[in-house]
Amino acid sequence: MQFEGEHLWAGKAGHLFVLIAFTASLLATIAYFIAGKKNNPSEKLSWIRFARMSFIIQVFSVLLVFSAIFYICSNHYIEYLYAYKHTSRELEFKYLFASIWEDQGGSFLLWSIWHCVLGVILIRKSKEWEAPVMSVISLAQLFLAMMIMGVYIFGTKIGNSPFVLTRDEIPGPIFAMPNYLAMIKDGVGLNVLLRNYWMVIHPPVLFLGFASTIIPFAYAYAGLQTKRYGDWVKPAIPWALFCTAVLGVGIMMGGKWAYESLSFGGYWAWDPVENASLVPWMILIAGLHTMVIYKATGHSLRASYLFAILTFVFILYSTFLTRTGVLGDTSVHAFAESGRPMFNLIRIFLGVFTLPALLLFFINFKKIPAERREETTDSREFWMFIGALVFFLSAMFIIAKTSTPVINAIFGSKLAPPENIEFSYNKVMVLVAIIIGILSAITQYFKYKSTPASSVIKKIALPTIIAALITLLLAVFYPITYYKEGWGFLGAIYFALFATIYAAVANAAYIWTGLNGKLKSAGGSVAHLGFALMITGMLISSGNKKVISEEKFKDFVIQMGVDPLTKQQDNPAENINLVRHVSKKMGAYTVTYLNDSTGTETGRRFYHLAFERKDDKTKEIKESFTLSPDVYLMKDNNMSSNPDTKNYLTHDVFTYVSYALNPEANKDTGSFTVSEVAEGDTIFYSKGFMVLDRVVKNPRSNKFNIPVTGPSVMADITVTAKDSSRYNASPMILVDSFGINQVDDTVYAQNLFVKFAGVSTDQTKIKIGVKESDTMIDFVTLKAYVFPYINLVWIGLIIMAIGLVMSMIRRAGLSKAGGAAVLAFAAAALFYMFLLAN
C-alpha cells in the first residue's frame, strides 16, 4: 500500500548512518586496541591512522544521525514515532532540542555526540596515551550506537531505532488508511514539565559531564594496560577537574530546573535520579583529591585507580537505574519501562566496562606502587585522604538507599523506603557537611608530609574566631527555624552552618596568607570557597524556608494531592484560596488574583497575581509586582503546575498554583434576569441586594481602563451581601466605530454578573441584567514560600566551577593567554546562563 505524504528518505538515511557509526566504532575499537599492543613504532602508527580514520567517520555519522532527527522533528513529520511522541506544532522552537533529548534515543545520541567531541580533542592532545585511551572511548561509542540501532540479530532486537514509523508501532485502523497523515492533526508534544529554559541547556551540560568521566577511567585503564602505573595521573588530573566542574554544574542546573518547574518547593528532593547523578560526582571528587595526593607525595595511587574506575562505573549504573524501569514508581524523573532488549543491552554495557576494569585492577593491585611509609596525622595528605574517604562512603550510603528496588528484585526482599525520605538522607548528610566543612577549612594549612602543630594553630586561629562570631550572630539575629525534626537535628544544622562558614572564611584567608594573593595557584581554595558558600546557602535557604500562604480559617477547603517527589500529602492549611479580585493578606504582602490568560500551548493557563507590600506605619505602597504561575489543565481534571518566582538579592518569593478550576469543566449555564430601575432603586438576588446609586454619562475613566472614543454611559451600583460585605459594580454601554458595545461587570466574591442591558421605552429608567452563576466561584489555590539567601547556592556553584577551571588551566599547563581566555569564557557562560534564567 502506498501511504500519502510520508517522507521516508529522512528515516532511511538516518538509520543508515546509525549502522555506519556502529561499524566505524567497532573498527576504531579493534584498531586502537591492536595499536596499544604493538611495540613496533611503524606498525603502531599504521593502526592508529586506521583507527583515527574510523573514529572520524563515526563522528560524522553521529552528527548526521542527529541532523536527521532534528530535520524530522523540526518539520513535524509525525509519520515517525519520535516526532509524533515528542513534538507538536504549538511547541516553541526553543524547546525543539528539549523534545529531541526527552526520548531515550535522543539522550543516548547526545551522550555519543559529546564522546565524539572529546575523542577528537584526545586524538590531538593525548599523544602516547592515544591508543589505549581511545580504545575505551570507541568501545563506549559502539554501545551507544547499539542503543539506537533497532535491528534484529539472530532474532534478538538490538536497541530502539529513533526512525521507526508511527503506523508500525501504534495499532489502530486509522494507520491502515493511505491518507492517515491527513487525519492526525498533531503530535503529542513535549512533556509539559520539560517546557522550561533549563531543559534546553541542562541535559547537554549534564551529559557532557557524564561523557567526560570516561576519560579518567580510560587513563586508569591505560596505566594498567601499559604497566605505566603512575604516569597516567598527570594527564588525567586536568580532565578530572573538567569533569568535576561540568558534572557539578550540570547536576545543579537540574536543581534550578526543579526549582523553577516543579512544585515541591525546592531544588533537591533526594529523588533516585538526582542521587544517581550525584553519586559519580562525589566519587570523582574523592578520586580527584587522591590523584593530587599521589602527584605530591606518591601516596594513594591505588585509591586513585579505584575511584577513577568507579566514577564511570556508577555513571553506567545510574544509566541502568534510570533507563530500564527498575526504579518503578520511586522516581518522577526516570524513563518508563524500556523493554527487555534495552534492559539487557544496558546491563551488558555496564558489565563490559565494570568487570574487566575491576578485574584488571585487582590483578595488578600488588604491582601498583605504594608508599611504605604511612601518612602522619600532621600532614596535608592524611586529612585530604580522610576527606576523600568521607565523600566515597557518603556516595555509597546514597547509592545503597537509592538501589532499594534493585536489592528487592535480586534478593526477593520487600524493603520499603522510610516514611520521611528527605529526612532519612538529611540526618546523615548534615554530619557529612560538618566533617567536610571542617576538613576543607583546616587541611590546606597543613603542608605535605609534616607540619608543626603550632604553625597550623597560629594560621587557623583568626578564621576560626571569625567563623564562630558569624555563626553566633546568625544564631542571635537570624536563627534557623527548622524545628520539625527536633532540637537534635537543629543543633546539627548549626554545627554544619559553622563548618561551612568556617570553610568559606578559611579558604578566603588562605588565598592571601598561604598563597600571598597568587590567584594562579588559588584554584583549589576558590573551588572550596564556592562549595562552602553553596552548602551554606542550602542550609540557610532550607532551614529558614517559610510558607507565607498559610490560611488556617478558610471559606472552603480544597483537598491537596500527594507530591510525587516528597511522597507526602500537601497541607491544606498551607495553601491560600484567592477569589478573583478579592485581596488577601499573605505574609508581608497583600495578594490579589487579577485574571487568567491562555498560553500558546493547549491547556496552558497563566494566573496573574498582584502583590503589594505596604509600609506598616504610613500604609504607603513600598513595592508591587505581578507573578504569573501557570498550569497545564488536562481533560481528566488533573493539572501540572509551573511556579513563578520573584527574585531578590537576599531572598526569593516562590509561588505555584496548587488548584485551579478547569474552564472547560466549569462552563456557566446561567442566564440574565433583566430589571428596569431608576437611581436609588433596589434589585434583590439570592445572596443580597444591589442599589443603583447613579447613572454617569460619558465618564472620564472606568475600572476596565477602556479608552472611550464616543458616547458612553455607566451604571454605578453598590452590591450588599447578606454578611454586610459591600462591592461595586460598574457595567457600561459605549459607542465606538464598531457600533454599540456592552461591557459587563463581575462581582466574583458573589458569583454575580451585572450587565447594562439598555434603557426603558420611556427613557426614565435603565435596564440592569443580573446573572447568578451556577458554576463554582472563580478562584485559585496558591502556595507560596520565601526562600532566604538562596542566591548563595547559585553564587557558590559558579565560584566553585570557576575555581575548578582555574585548577584545570594550571594543571594542563595552558599558556597565560589561553588560560585567561578559557577562564573568561567559562565564567561568562555560567553567569549568562543563571542571569538569563532570572
PDB file of N, CA and C in Angstrom, residues 452-514:
ATOM      1  N   PRO A 452      54.343  21.435  61.682  1.00  0.00           N
ATOM      2  CA  PRO A 452      54.289  21.698  63.132  1.00  0.00           C
ATOM      3  C   PRO A 452      52.887  22.141  63.547  1.00  0.00           C
ATOM      4  N   ALA A 453      52.398  21.589  64.644  1.00  0.00           N
ATOM      5  CA  ALA A 453      51.045  21.897  65.110  1.00  0.00           C
ATOM      6  C   ALA A 453      50.894  23.378  65.430  1.00  0.00           C
ATOM      7  N   SER A 454      51.931  23.976  65.998  1.00  0.00           N
ATOM      8  CA  SER A 454      51.850  25.392  66.375  1.00  0.00           C
ATOM      9  C   SER A 454      51.650  26.281  65.152  1.00  0.00           C
ATOM     10  N   SER A 455      52.241  25.887  64.016  1.00  0.00           N
ATOM     11  CA  SER A 455      52.108  26.672  62.780  1.00  0.00           C
ATOM     12  C   SER A 455      50.667  26.663  62.284  1.00  0.00           C
ATOM     13  N   VAL A 456      50.027  25.480  62.328  1.00  0.00           N
ATOM     14  CA  VAL A 456      48.645  25.359  61.866  1.00  0.00           C
ATOM     15  C   VAL A 456      47.715  26.146  62.769  1.00  0.00           C
ATOM     16  N   ILE A 457      47.893  25.997  64.082  1.00  0.00           N
ATOM     17  CA  ILE A 457      47.020  26.679  65.045  1.00  0.00           C
ATOM     18  C   ILE A 457      47.125  28.191  64.883  1.00  0.00           C
ATOM     19  N   LYS A 458      48.332  28.667  64.691  1.00  0.00           N
ATOM     20  CA  LYS A 458      48.547  30.108  64.554  1.00  0.00           C
ATOM     21  C   LYS A 458      47.827  30.648  63.321  1.00  0.00           C
ATOM     22  N   LYS A 459      47.903  29.910  62.217  1.00  0.00           N
ATOM     23  CA  LYS A 459      47.310  30.390  60.974  1.00  0.00           C
ATOM     24  C   LYS A 459      45.791  30.240  60.955  1.00  0.00           C
ATOM     25  N   ILE A 460      45.283  29.228  61.632  1.00  0.00           N
ATOM     26  CA  ILE A 460      43.855  28.955  61.550  1.00  0.00           C
ATOM     27  C   ILE A 460      43.065  29.654  62.651  1.00  0.00           C
ATOM     28  N   ALA A 461      43.755  30.258  63.614  1.00  0.00           N
ATOM     29  CA  ALA A 461      43.072  30.845  64.771  1.00  0.00           C
ATOM     30  C   ALA A 461      42.100  31.947  64.366  1.00  0.00           C
ATOM     31  N   LEU A 462      42.563  32.888  63.534  1.00  0.00           N
ATOM     32  CA  LEU A 462      41.704  34.017  63.169  1.00  0.00           C
ATOM     33  C   LEU A 462      40.488  33.577  62.361  1.00  0.00           C
ATOM     34  N   PRO A 463      40.646  32.736  61.308  1.00  0.00           N
ATOM     35  CA  PRO A 463      39.448  32.252  60.601  1.00  0.00           C
ATOM     36  C   PRO A 463      38.474  31.516  61.509  1.00  0.00           C
ATOM     37  N   THR A 464      39.010  30.787  62.500  1.00  0.00           N
ATOM     38  CA  THR A 464      38.133  30.067  63.433  1.00  0.00           C
ATOM     39  C   THR A 464      37.294  31.042  64.250  1.00  0.00           C
ATOM     40  N   ILE A 465      37.933  32.082  64.742  1.00  0.00           N
ATOM     41  CA  ILE A 465      37.218  33.079  65.553  1.00  0.00           C
ATOM     42  C   ILE A 465      36.177  33.812  64.708  1.00  0.00           C
ATOM     43  N   ILE A 466      36.562  34.191  63.488  1.00  0.00           N
ATOM     44  CA  ILE A 466      35.629  34.911  62.606  1.00  0.00           C
ATOM     45  C   ILE A 466      34.416  34.046  62.293  1.00  0.00           C
ATOM     46  N   ALA A 467      34.654  32.770  61.966  1.00  0.00           N
ATOM     47  CA  ALA A 467      33.544  31.863  61.638  1.00  0.00           C
ATOM     48  C   ALA A 467      32.625  31.666  62.834  1.00  0.00           C
ATOM     49  N   ALA A 468      33.219  31.540  64.033  1.00  0.00           N
ATOM     50  CA  ALA A 468      32.407  31.368  65.240  1.00  0.00           C
ATOM     51  C   ALA A 468      31.558  32.608  65.503  1.00  0.00           C
ATOM     52  N   LEU A 469      32.139  33.797  65.307  1.00  0.00           N
ATOM     53  CA  LEU A 469      31.396  35.037  65.524  1.00  0.00           C
ATOM     54  C   LEU A 469      30.244  35.173  64.524  1.00  0.00           C
ATOM     55  N   ILE A 470      30.499  34.861  63.244  1.00  0.00           N
ATOM     56  CA  ILE A 470      29.435  34.949  62.231  1.00  0.00           C
ATOM     57  C   ILE A 470      28.303  33.991  62.563  1.00  0.00           C
ATOM     58  N   THR A 471      28.670  32.770  62.972  1.00  0.00           N
ATOM     59  CA  THR A 471      27.639  31.786  63.328  1.00  0.00           C
ATOM     60  C   THR A 471      26.843  32.249  64.545  1.00  0.00           C
ATOM     61  N   LEU A 472      27.525  32.815  65.527  1.00  0.00           N
ATOM     62  CA  LEU A 472      26.848  33.312  66.721  1.00  0.00           C
ATOM     63  C   LEU A 472      25.900  34.457  66.372  1.00  0.00           C
ATOM     64  N   LEU A 473      26.352  35.379  65.544  1.00  0.00           N
ATOM     65  CA  LEU A 473      25.499  36.498  65.128  1.00  0.00           C
ATOM     66  C   LEU A 473      24.267  36.002  64.381  1.00  0.00           C
ATOM     67  N   LEU A 474      24.453  34.992  63.519  1.00  0.00           N
ATOM     68  CA  LEU A 474      23.304  34.412  62.813  1.00  0.00           C
ATOM     69  C   LEU A 474      22.331  33.777  63.807  1.00  0.00           C
ATOM     70  N   ALA A 475      22.872  33.056  64.791  1.00  0.00           N
ATOM     71  CA  ALA A 475      22.011  32.384  65.772  1.00  0.00           C
ATOM     72  C   ALA A 475      21.193  33.392  66.580  1.00  0.00           C
ATOM     73  N   VAL A 476      21.768  34.575  66.835  1.00  0.00           N
ATOM     74  CA  VAL A 476      21.074  35.584  67.639  1.00  0.00           C
ATOM     75  C   VAL A 476      20.098  36.402  66.799  1.00  0.00           C
ATOM     76  N   PHE A 477      20.575  36.893  65.661  1.00  0.00           N
ATOM     77  CA  PHE A 477      19.781  37.848  64.878  1.00  0.00           C
ATOM     78  C   PHE A 477      19.022  37.212  63.707  1.00  0.00           C
ATOM     79  N   TYR A 478      19.424  36.038  63.281  1.00  0.00           N
ATOM     80  CA  TYR A 478      18.717  35.365  62.180  1.00  0.00           C
ATOM     81  C   TYR A 478      18.741  33.855  62.426  1.00  0.00           C
ATOM     82  N   PRO A 479      18.064  33.412  63.483  1.00  0.00           N
ATOM     83  CA  PRO A 479      18.153  31.994  63.873  1.00  0.00           C
ATOM     84  C   PRO A 479      17.502  31.068  62.852  1.00  0.00           C
ATOM     85  N   ILE A 480      18.047  29.857  62.762  1.00  0.00           N
ATOM     86  CA  ILE A 480      17.444  28.816  61.922  1.00  0.00           C
ATOM     87  C   ILE A 480      16.151  28.370  62.592  1.00  0.00           C
ATOM     88  N   THR A 481      15.089  28.226  61.817  1.00  0.00           N
ATOM     89  CA  THR A 481      13.762  27.929  62.384  1.00  0.00           C
ATOM     90  C   THR A 481      13.249  26.553  61.960  1.00  0.00           C
ATOM     91  N   TYR A 482      14.161  25.641  61.625  1.00  0.00           N
ATOM     92  CA  TYR A 482      13.760  24.307  61.170  1.00  0.00           C
ATOM     93  C   TYR A 482      13.565  23.411  62.407  1.00  0.00           C
ATOM     94  N   TYR A 483      12.368  23.485  62.990  1.00  0.00           N
ATOM     95  CA  TYR A 483      12.101  22.782  64.247  1.00  0.00           C
ATOM     96  C   TYR A 483      11.445  21.419  64.062  1.00  0.00           C
ATOM     97  N   LYS A 484      10.963  21.123  62.858  1.00  0.00           N
ATOM     98  CA  LYS A 484      10.059  19.974  62.729  1.00  0.00           C
ATOM     99  C   LYS A 484      10.733  18.626  62.970  1.00  0.00           C
ATOM    100  N   GLU A 485      12.082  18.559  62.904  1.00  0.00           N
ATOM    101  CA  GLU A 485      12.753  17.283  63.159  1.00  0.00           C
ATOM    102  C   GLU A 485      13.427  17.252  64.528  1.00  0.00           C
ATOM    103  N   GLY A 486      13.101  18.212  65.383  1.00  0.00           N
ATOM    104  CA  GLY A 486      13.590  18.179  66.755  1.00  0.00           C
ATOM    105  C   GLY A 486      14.828  19.025  66.975  1.00  0.00           C
ATOM    106  N   TRP A 487      15.142  19.215  68.249  1.00  0.00           N
ATOM    107  CA  TRP A 487      16.254  20.079  68.638  1.00  0.00           C
ATOM    108  C   TRP A 487      17.600  19.464  68.288  1.00  0.00           C
ATOM    109  N   GLY A 488      17.701  18.145  68.308  1.00  0.00           N
ATOM    110  CA  GLY A 488      18.960  17.489  67.958  1.00  0.00           C
ATOM    111  C   GLY A 488      19.379  17.791  66.533  1.00  0.00           C
ATOM    112  N   PHE A 489      18.430  17.684  65.614  1.00  0.00           N
ATOM    113  CA  PHE A 489      18.739  17.960  64.213  1.00  0.00           C
ATOM    114  C   PHE A 489      18.998  19.448  64.001  1.00  0.00           C
ATOM    115  N   LEU A 490      18.276  20.294  64.741  1.00  0.00           N
ATOM    116  CA  LEU A 490      18.509  21.738  64.643  1.00  0.00           C
ATOM    117  C   LEU A 490      19.930  22.069  65.094  1.00  0.00           C
ATOM    118  N   GLY A 491      20.380  21.416  66.166  1.00  0.00           N
ATOM    119  CA  GLY A 491      21.753  21.620  66.619  1.00  0.00           C
ATOM    120  C   GLY A 491      22.764  21.181  65.570  1.00  0.00           C
ATOM    121  N   ALA A 492      22.474  20.054  64.902  1.00  0.00           N
ATOM    122  CA  ALA A 492      23.370  19.576  63.845  1.00  0.00           C
ATOM    123  C   ALA A 492      23.441  20.580  62.691  1.00  0.00           C
ATOM    124  N   ILE A 493      22.303  21.227  62.391  1.00  0.00           N
ATOM    125  CA  ILE A 493      22.295  22.248  61.339  1.00  0.00           C
ATOM    126  C   ILE A 493      23.211  23.407  61.711  1.00  0.00           C
ATOM    127  N   TYR A 494      23.162  23.812  62.992  1.00  0.00           N
ATOM    128  CA  TYR A 494      24.031  24.910  63.428  1.00  0.00           C
ATOM    129  C   TYR A 494      25.512  24.515  63.347  1.00  0.00           C
ATOM    130  N   PHE A 495      25.825  23.272  63.722  1.00  0.00           N
ATOM    131  CA  PHE A 495      27.213  22.816  63.593  1.00  0.00           C
ATOM    132  C   PHE A 495      27.642  22.812  62.125  1.00  0.00           C
ATOM    133  N   ALA A 496      26.753  22.345  61.238  1.00  0.00           N
ATOM    134  CA  ALA A 496      27.064  22.329  59.808  1.00  0.00           C
ATOM    135  C   ALA A 496      27.217  23.748  59.274  1.00  0.00           C
ATOM    136  N   LEU A 497      26.370  24.655  59.772  1.00  0.00           N
ATOM    137  CA  LEU A 497      26.461  26.053  59.343  1.00  0.00           C
ATOM    138  C   LEU A 497      27.804  26.647  59.759  1.00  0.00           C
ATOM    139  N   PHE A 498      28.221  26.368  60.986  1.00  0.00           N
ATOM    140  CA  PHE A 498      29.544  26.833  61.419  1.00  0.00           C
ATOM    141  C   PHE A 498      30.640  26.244  60.541  1.00  0.00           C
ATOM    142  N   ALA A 499      30.555  24.940  60.248  1.00  0.00           N
ATOM    143  CA  ALA A 499      31.600  24.270  59.474  1.00  0.00           C
ATOM    144  C   ALA A 499      31.723  24.849  58.066  1.00  0.00           C
ATOM    145  N   THR A 500      30.584  25.129  57.429  1.00  0.00           N
ATOM    146  CA  THR A 500      30.638  25.651  56.061  1.00  0.00           C
ATOM    147  C   THR A 500      31.096  27.113  56.035  1.00  0.00           C
ATOM    148  N   ILE A 501      30.646  27.901  57.017  1.00  0.00           N
ATOM    149  CA  ILE A 501      31.143  29.284  57.121  1.00  0.00           C
ATOM    150  C   ILE A 501      32.644  29.271  57.409  1.00  0.00           C
ATOM    151  N   TYR A 502      33.057  28.360  58.283  1.00  0.00           N
ATOM    152  CA  TYR A 502      34.475  28.174  58.611  1.00  0.00           C
ATOM    153  C   TYR A 502      35.279  27.875  57.342  1.00  0.00           C
ATOM    154  N   ALA A 503      34.756  26.967  56.525  1.00  0.00           N
ATOM    155  CA  ALA A 503      35.445  26.604  55.280  1.00  0.00           C
ATOM    156  C   ALA A 503      35.549  27.803  54.342  1.00  0.00           C
ATOM    157  N   ALA A 504      34.471  28.586  54.238  1.00  0.00           N
ATOM    158  CA  ALA A 504      34.480  29.749  53.345  1.00  0.00           C
ATOM    159  C   ALA A 504      35.496  30.788  53.827  1.00  0.00           C
ATOM    160  N   VAL A 505      35.471  31.094  55.128  1.00  0.00           N
ATOM    161  CA  VAL A 505      36.374  32.105  55.676  1.00  0.00           C
ATOM    162  C   VAL A 505      37.829  31.637  55.588  1.00  0.00           C
ATOM    163  N   ALA A 506      38.067  30.375  55.960  1.00  0.00           N
ATOM    164  CA  ALA A 506      39.436  29.859  55.976  1.00  0.00           C
ATOM    165  C   ALA A 506      40.036  29.793  54.573  1.00  0.00           C
ATOM    166  N   ASN A 507      39.240  29.420  53.596  1.00  0.00           N
ATOM    167  CA  ASN A 507      39.760  29.355  52.223  1.00  0.00           C
ATOM    168  C   ASN A 507      40.016  30.746  51.657  1.00  0.00           C
ATOM    169  N   ALA A 508      39.124  31.694  51.977  1.00  0.00           N
ATOM    170  CA  ALA A 508      39.352  33.076  51.545  1.00  0.00           C
ATOM    171  C   ALA A 508      40.633  33.616  52.176  1.00  0.00           C
ATOM    172  N   ALA A 509      40.837  33.310  53.471  1.00  0.00           N
ATOM    173  CA  ALA A 509      42.040  33.779  54.167  1.00  0.00           C
ATOM    174  C   ALA A 509      43.297  33.116  53.602  1.00  0.00           C
ATOM    175  N   TYR A 510      43.186  31.847  53.243  1.00  0.00           N
ATOM    176  CA  TYR A 510      44.363  31.110  52.759  1.00  0.00           C
ATOM    177  C   TYR A 510      44.888  31.678  51.436  1.00  0.00           C
ATOM    178  N   ILE A 511      43.977  32.199  50.618  1.00  0.00           N
ATOM    179  CA  ILE A 511      44.411  32.780  49.342  1.00  0.00           C
ATOM    180  C   ILE A 511      45.400  33.909  49.594  1.00  0.00           C
ATOM    181  N   TRP A 512      45.179  34.660  50.676  1.00  0.00           N
ATOM    182  CA  TRP A 512      46.043  35.812  50.958  1.00  0.00           C
ATOM    183  C   TRP A 512      47.198  35.450  51.883  1.00  0.00           C
ATOM    184  N   THR A 513      46.952  34.611  52.884  1.00  0.00           N
ATOM    185  CA  THR A 513      48.033  34.296  53.834  1.00  0.00           C
ATOM    186  C   THR A 513      48.896  33.133  53.359  1.00  0.00           C
ATOM    187  N   GLY A 514      48.256  32.091  52.839  1.00  0.00           N
ATOM    188  CA  GLY A 514      49.011  30.904  52.422  1.00  0.00           C
ATOM    189  C   GLY A 514      49.590  31.016  51.035  1.00  0.00           C
TER     190      GLY A 514
END
